[in-house]
Amino acid sequence: MKLSPRLAVLLTALAVTACAPQTSSNSSSEKDEKTGTLRVWLFQEVGNEPKQKAVDSVVAAFEKAHRGTEVHVEYIPVDTRAQRVKAAFNDPKSAPDVMEFGNTDTAGYVKDGGLLDVTDAFGRWSESKDTDPTAKTSVTVDGRMYGSPYYVGVRALYYRTDVFEQLGLRPPRTMDELASAARRIHAARPALYGIAVGGAYTYGAMPFVWANGGELATGKGGSYASAIDSPAARKGIKAYTSLFGDTNCPAAKCAGMGGNDTVTAFAAGKAGMAIGGDFSHAAVEAGKVKGRYAVVPLPGVKAGSIAPAFAGGNNIGVLKSTSHRTLAVDLMEQLTSKKTQAAMFGAMGFLPTFGDVRARVAAEHPYVKPFAQTLSAGTKFVPASAGWSQIDSQQVLPTMLQEVISGKKDVGAAAEEAAKKMNDAFGSAG
């Protein structure tokens, strides 16, 4: 379940998906208060209650161990975190002490001066020695650590076993079979999306580009050029956008959907298939399709192949502006400890970043297998350029997809325009 060494290296330089200002006023606090209130920002999940229950347990134990300390946790929407983090970096008084962030956020947040260097504290932490090296890389920039890994995640294909059985379908072995199955499901069951897809679901679309031999960009060392308008990438864009329309997922309903929307639709029994993460398992289990679904790796172009998935995951770090450094670092460690990660796996299906804990839960829970297969088959990431934050915040790829879905532009014109915007962003990053 380890990521490839090449991709692990990329994580050290990944750009932010949330855009903080280039000239941040966020400076290091000189205070280290041992009592008071700690503010924590965590991401709001689909079906957040199990996560909140696990976090509440950590907070209760922390407050008991640190008398005179209170912890206030706020769950913020993932899709709007860019604005929240930008505001926090501009005004440290509004910033949390501890926050959750995507593993692609690390390098950018460090560049903008937002995260505290916790290298020494992490090294002293007894549990840190068992952290998966690739997960540790996701919080490392220029040899220094700026947080603690929280979980790793990839996406695979959820499908309705009852619908497939009733229609005589088998799990798709290729992307063409997936599209065909989606159309058959919607034709037989018009109330269902064959596969729930979203025009704002970038991580759902990326595997189609990669499986068809395309890339988002080419280059290295921070110098990138867009490749989204290459023939191979265009083929992948066409394959994904062809899933929108009256034969599967109507554009009027699906063009604006993101990843959480597609998982919600599947969990609610409104779709025959959906591309969801291991971290979506709890939400699906809590939905109407419990006991009537299974998961397989998202197929590639050729039978038996697995489409490359974006290997994501989240970290938890301390903001440099905190006035409670010691307490905040301790809380970070408690929120990402082996005990908490095991609890989070049970609550949300988040794959642990500790090698020993992950091996144990994978052996105990068969549903982890397709995600493990996806990890071992090879995963990909966004370009390792600071320009990616601009590309993401400007919604360049979702805009491209939605222009095709709506019929405003054909694939070639939309990809060409997206490539131009990407190259402008890469150029401005230096």
XYZ file of C-alpha atoms in Angstrom:
430
model
C 0.000 0.000 0.000
C 3.000 2.255 -0.298
C 3.135 4.991 -2.885
C 5.858 4.879 -5.515
C 9.174 6.533 -4.582
C 8.890 8.939 -7.511
C 5.507 10.139 -6.343
C 6.657 10.311 -2.763
C 9.372 12.715 -3.832
C 6.802 14.841 -5.612
C 4.923 15.361 -2.384
C 7.793 17.385 -0.944
C 7.144 20.105 -3.467
C 3.417 19.890 -4.051
C 1.687 23.209 -4.386
C -1.352 24.264 -2.443
C -4.902 23.582 -3.454
C -5.929 26.454 -1.215
C -4.620 29.893 -2.105
C -2.965 31.887 0.659
C -1.528 35.329 -0.065
C 1.958 35.582 -1.495
C 2.953 38.157 1.110
C 1.460 36.910 4.340
C 1.416 38.918 7.534
C 1.421 35.690 9.473
C 4.421 35.783 11.783
C 5.620 33.570 14.573
C 4.097 34.250 17.968
C 6.502 34.823 20.838
C 4.006 33.420 23.333
C 3.697 29.849 24.596
C 0.760 29.939 26.996
C 0.127 26.754 28.955
C -3.600 27.344 29.556
C -6.471 28.913 27.660
C -8.491 28.081 24.572
C -7.175 26.176 21.576
C -9.035 26.590 18.277
C -9.035 23.694 15.826
C -10.225 23.565 12.214
C -11.030 20.144 10.803
C -12.686 19.269 7.506
C -16.407 18.613 7.303
C -16.991 15.148 5.857
C -19.987 13.539 4.195
C -21.625 12.013 7.272
C -19.482 13.914 9.768
C -20.977 12.570 13.006
C -18.659 9.528 13.377
C -15.610 11.749 12.848
C -16.882 14.260 15.375
C -17.483 11.514 17.936
C -13.908 10.252 17.562
C -12.508 13.779 17.804
C -14.650 14.560 20.854
C -13.054 11.608 22.630
C -9.564 12.961 21.912
C -10.559 16.456 23.032
C -12.067 15.189 26.304
C -8.891 13.284 27.169
C -6.724 16.267 26.200
C -8.698 18.715 28.347
C -8.548 16.306 31.278
C -4.775 16.026 30.944
C -4.315 19.801 30.579
C -6.329 21.535 33.265
C -7.286 25.087 32.477
C -7.381 24.302 28.763
C -10.398 24.230 26.476
C -10.495 23.015 22.875
C -13.002 24.437 20.406
C -13.314 22.409 17.197
C -14.903 23.855 14.064
C -15.636 21.731 10.999
C -15.122 23.712 7.815
C -16.209 22.819 4.264
C -13.383 21.415 2.177
C -14.495 23.232 -0.959
C -14.272 26.694 0.633
C -11.151 26.184 2.740
C -9.112 28.404 0.408
C -10.954 31.502 1.549
C -10.815 30.514 5.210
C -7.099 29.810 5.183
C -6.364 32.967 3.218
C -8.224 35.026 5.812
C -6.420 33.258 8.657
C -3.022 33.887 7.091
C -3.876 37.554 6.622
C -5.215 37.959 10.164
C -3.548 35.635 12.701
C -6.075 36.701 15.344
C -8.749 34.863 13.382
C -6.549 31.826 12.788
C -6.872 28.472 14.540
C -4.029 26.996 16.574
C -4.275 23.596 14.865
C -5.775 22.688 11.505
C -6.298 19.849 9.077
C -5.036 20.309 5.517
C -4.619 18.275 2.361
C -1.247 16.747 1.621
C -1.028 18.897 -1.514
C -1.355 21.990 0.684
C 1.845 21.496 2.663
C 4.501 23.157 0.520
C 2.337 26.150 -0.295
C 1.348 26.782 3.291
C 4.999 26.610 4.306
C 5.962 29.025 1.520
C 3.318 31.454 2.759
C 4.660 31.266 6.306
C 1.589 29.675 7.839
C 2.814 26.434 9.411
C 5.025 25.883 12.428
C 8.205 23.811 12.045
C 7.609 20.794 14.311
C 10.641 18.759 13.253
C 12.189 18.424 16.702
C 8.913 17.683 18.477
C 7.917 15.095 15.898
C 11.298 13.418 16.223
C 10.882 13.159 20.004
C 7.380 11.681 19.702
C 7.654 7.958 20.425
C 5.050 6.925 17.841
C 6.632 8.834 14.954
C 9.109 6.047 14.220
C 6.283 3.918 12.799
C 4.956 6.560 10.406
C 4.947 5.404 6.802
C 7.923 7.148 5.108
C 5.777 8.301 2.204
C 3.236 9.800 4.604
C 6.041 11.531 6.473
C 7.231 13.003 3.181
C 3.833 14.683 2.763
C 4.588 16.990 5.705
C 8.251 17.552 4.834
C 9.617 20.572 2.976
C 13.366 21.076 2.517
C 14.084 18.479 5.177
C 11.885 20.088 7.842
C 8.528 18.827 9.109
C 5.426 20.994 9.261
C 2.766 18.698 10.644
C 1.800 15.118 11.347
C 0.208 12.746 8.802
C -3.478 12.050 9.471
C -4.548 9.564 6.791
C -3.911 8.472 3.220
C -6.671 7.988 0.688
C -7.410 6.867 -2.864
C -10.602 6.436 -4.874
C -12.158 3.355 -6.445
C -15.474 2.337 -8.029
C -18.505 1.765 -5.808
C -21.338 -0.152 -7.504
C -24.789 -1.477 -6.588
C -24.652 -5.264 -6.424
C -28.449 -5.592 -6.492
C -28.829 -3.431 -9.603
C -25.997 -5.209 -11.380
C -27.498 -8.607 -10.563
C -30.987 -7.626 -11.687
C -29.692 -6.273 -15.005
C -27.239 -9.118 -15.611
C -24.226 -6.829 -15.430
C -20.737 -7.649 -14.214
C -18.318 -5.188 -12.611
C -16.746 -3.214 -15.488
C -13.280 -4.312 -16.541
C -12.592 -1.338 -18.805
C -13.665 2.287 -19.039
C -15.734 1.437 -22.109
C -17.565 -1.247 -20.129
C -18.133 1.282 -17.340
C -19.762 3.733 -19.755
C -21.870 0.975 -21.305
C -23.021 -0.258 -17.890
C -23.907 3.283 -16.853
C -26.125 3.744 -19.916
C -27.831 0.386 -19.403
C -28.581 1.168 -15.771
C -30.076 4.567 -16.553
C -32.108 3.166 -19.439
C -33.563 0.427 -17.259
C -33.883 2.616 -14.162
C -34.433 6.244 -15.309
C -34.599 7.413 -11.687
C -30.962 6.330 -11.210
C -27.788 7.879 -12.534
C -25.907 5.028 -14.171
C -22.784 6.456 -12.574
C -22.891 9.653 -10.556
C -20.285 12.029 -11.959
C -19.575 15.689 -11.314
C -18.324 18.518 -13.461
C -16.590 19.916 -10.391
C -15.135 16.525 -9.413
C -11.533 17.036 -10.527
C -10.185 13.945 -8.762
C -12.898 11.848 -10.389
C -11.943 13.106 -13.848
C -8.162 12.841 -13.506
C -8.007 9.010 -13.724
C -9.681 9.166 -17.155
C -6.937 11.493 -18.399
C -4.158 9.385 -16.910
C -5.641 6.037 -18.025
C -5.701 7.302 -21.614
C -2.012 8.196 -21.456
C -2.464 11.890 -20.782
C -0.872 14.116 -18.179
C -1.900 17.350 -16.510
C 1.509 18.860 -17.172
C 5.073 17.935 -18.048
C 8.299 19.185 -16.530
C 10.256 19.028 -13.325
C 12.060 21.141 -10.787
C 9.178 23.569 -10.532
C 9.204 24.346 -14.266
C 6.070 22.961 -15.883
C 4.087 23.259 -19.097
C 0.470 22.178 -19.402
C -0.235 18.920 -21.203
C -3.998 18.961 -20.708
C -4.512 19.758 -24.416
C -2.418 16.837 -25.697
C -4.230 14.248 -27.866
C -4.076 11.647 -25.083
C -5.386 14.046 -22.449
C -8.190 15.161 -24.756
C -9.182 11.532 -25.210
C -9.476 11.186 -21.440
C -11.489 14.408 -21.146
C -13.847 13.147 -23.835
C -14.252 9.806 -22.045
C -15.173 11.506 -18.774
C -17.453 14.198 -20.184
C -19.286 11.615 -22.312
C -20.768 10.327 -19.043
C -22.844 13.516 -18.765
C -26.150 13.745 -20.568
C -29.595 12.237 -20.779
C -28.263 8.704 -21.135
C -26.575 8.711 -17.722
C -26.135 11.828 -15.561
C -28.033 14.841 -16.975
C -25.837 17.899 -17.368
C -28.379 20.178 -15.693
C -28.100 18.144 -12.500
C -24.547 16.832 -12.645
C -22.380 19.584 -14.155
C -22.040 21.397 -10.836
C -21.586 18.325 -8.642
C -18.366 17.724 -6.729
C -16.973 14.559 -5.205
C -19.063 14.716 -2.037
C -22.197 15.203 -4.142
C -21.557 12.038 -6.132
C -20.941 9.977 -2.990
C -24.064 11.417 -1.388
C -26.112 10.461 -4.453
C -24.785 6.906 -4.374
C -25.308 6.515 -0.624
C -28.873 7.790 -1.009
C -29.649 5.109 -3.572
C -29.766 7.497 -6.522
C -26.933 5.996 -8.570
C -25.802 2.617 -9.797
C -22.125 3.542 -9.490
C -19.878 6.286 -8.130
C -16.169 7.001 -7.825
C -15.514 7.317 -4.107
C -12.652 7.066 -1.660
C -11.862 4.650 1.117
C -12.791 7.679 3.239
C -16.320 7.530 1.733
C -17.001 4.079 3.198
C -18.657 5.272 6.411
C -21.041 7.587 4.565
C -22.063 4.825 2.164
C -22.514 2.359 5.022
C -24.790 4.870 6.733
C -26.864 5.316 3.570
C -29.736 3.463 1.936
C -27.460 1.127 -0.035
C -25.901 -0.570 2.995
C -25.516 -4.273 2.255
C -26.237 -3.747 -1.454
C -22.936 -2.477 -2.832
C -19.356 -3.523 -3.451
C -16.124 -1.795 -4.462
C -13.584 -2.596 -7.178
C -10.634 -0.599 -8.496
C -11.637 1.895 -11.182
C -10.785 0.081 -14.426
C -8.389 1.449 -16.986
C -8.594 1.402 -20.770
C -7.413 -2.192 -21.165
C -9.145 -5.142 -19.497
C -7.487 -6.021 -16.220
C -5.802 -2.640 -15.817
C -6.443 -0.167 -13.007
C -6.804 3.521 -13.787
C -4.156 5.610 -12.006
C -5.764 7.366 -9.038
C -4.809 10.554 -7.286
C -3.253 9.453 -3.994
C -4.368 12.010 -1.504
C -4.613 12.227 2.207
C -4.653 14.790 4.940
C -2.288 16.094 7.600
C -2.697 18.073 10.796
C -0.379 20.935 11.634
C 0.131 23.846 13.979
C -0.087 27.420 12.769
C 2.999 29.533 13.304
C 0.840 32.290 14.779
C -0.367 30.187 17.717
C 0.229 31.548 21.202
C -0.023 27.993 22.631
C 2.865 26.245 20.889
C 3.486 23.401 23.317
C -0.183 22.648 23.819
C -0.912 22.882 20.112
C 1.880 20.455 19.193
C 0.677 18.038 21.867
C -2.870 18.243 20.530
C -1.610 17.670 16.977
C 0.096 14.489 18.150
C -3.001 13.286 19.982
C -5.219 13.924 16.948
C -2.869 11.889 14.741
C -1.830 9.189 17.233
C -2.090 5.457 16.561
C -5.115 5.216 18.836
C -6.880 8.079 17.075
C -6.040 6.856 13.569
C -7.403 3.412 14.441
C -10.555 5.082 15.751
C -10.805 7.228 12.626
C -10.533 4.138 10.463
C -13.388 2.591 12.394
C -15.420 5.799 12.234
C -14.729 7.013 8.691
C -12.662 4.376 6.897
C -9.616 6.656 6.773
C -6.516 4.574 6.016
C -3.921 5.027 8.793
C -0.496 6.462 8.052
C 1.248 4.240 10.596
C 2.472 1.139 8.791
C 1.675 -1.244 11.632
C -1.816 0.147 12.223
C -2.663 0.114 8.505
C -1.491 -3.469 8.087
C -3.658 -4.536 11.010
C -6.856 -2.886 9.795
C -6.323 -4.090 6.226
C -6.082 -7.671 7.479
C -9.247 -7.284 9.548
C -11.409 -5.499 6.965
C -11.717 -6.982 3.445
C -13.283 -3.802 2.008
C -9.850 -2.150 2.165
C -8.553 -4.528 -0.539
C -9.633 -2.588 -3.691
C -8.094 0.603 -2.319
C -4.889 -1.239 -1.464
C -4.851 -2.647 -5.010
C -5.298 0.843 -6.391
C -2.400 2.150 -4.321
C -0.111 -0.675 -5.399
C -1.070 -0.317 -9.079
C 0.423 3.168 -9.221
C -0.905 6.586 -8.337
C -0.356 10.142 -9.537
C -0.339 13.682 -8.215
C -0.850 17.220 -9.372
C 2.185 19.066 -10.821
C 4.806 19.942 -8.221
C 4.594 23.655 -8.933
C 3.561 26.607 -6.829
C 1.383 27.573 -9.786
C -1.009 24.756 -8.959
C -2.599 26.838 -6.193
C -3.681 29.408 -8.771
C -4.905 26.729 -11.165
C -6.957 25.132 -8.418
C -8.345 28.325 -6.893
C -9.380 29.583 -10.344
C -11.209 26.296 -10.984
C -9.403 25.899 -14.303
C -10.081 22.171 -14.722
C -13.718 22.187 -13.511
C -14.392 25.132 -15.850
C -12.904 23.170 -18.722
C -15.067 20.149 -17.946
C -18.216 22.215 -17.512
C -17.697 24.057 -20.787
C -17.609 20.718 -22.575
C -20.536 19.296 -20.607
C -22.692 22.342 -21.304
C -21.829 22.330 -25.004
C -20.284 25.814 -24.878
C -16.996 24.455 -26.250
C -15.770 21.235 -27.766
C -13.027 19.255 -26.042
C -10.255 20.767 -28.142
C -11.222 24.397 -27.538
C -11.873 23.885 -23.824
C -8.590 22.022 -23.304
C -6.662 24.661 -25.253
C -8.076 27.438 -23.085
C -7.358 25.474 -19.906
C -3.773 24.863 -21.050
C -3.266 28.576 -21.612
C -4.514 29.388 -18.098
C -2.335 26.655 -16.617
C 0.759 27.917 -18.413
C 0.072 31.455 -17.220
C -0.073 30.130 -13.665
C 3.078 28.060 -14.045
C 4.847 31.073 -15.513
C 3.812 33.401 -12.707
C 5.127 30.862 -10.166
C 8.612 31.196 -11.625
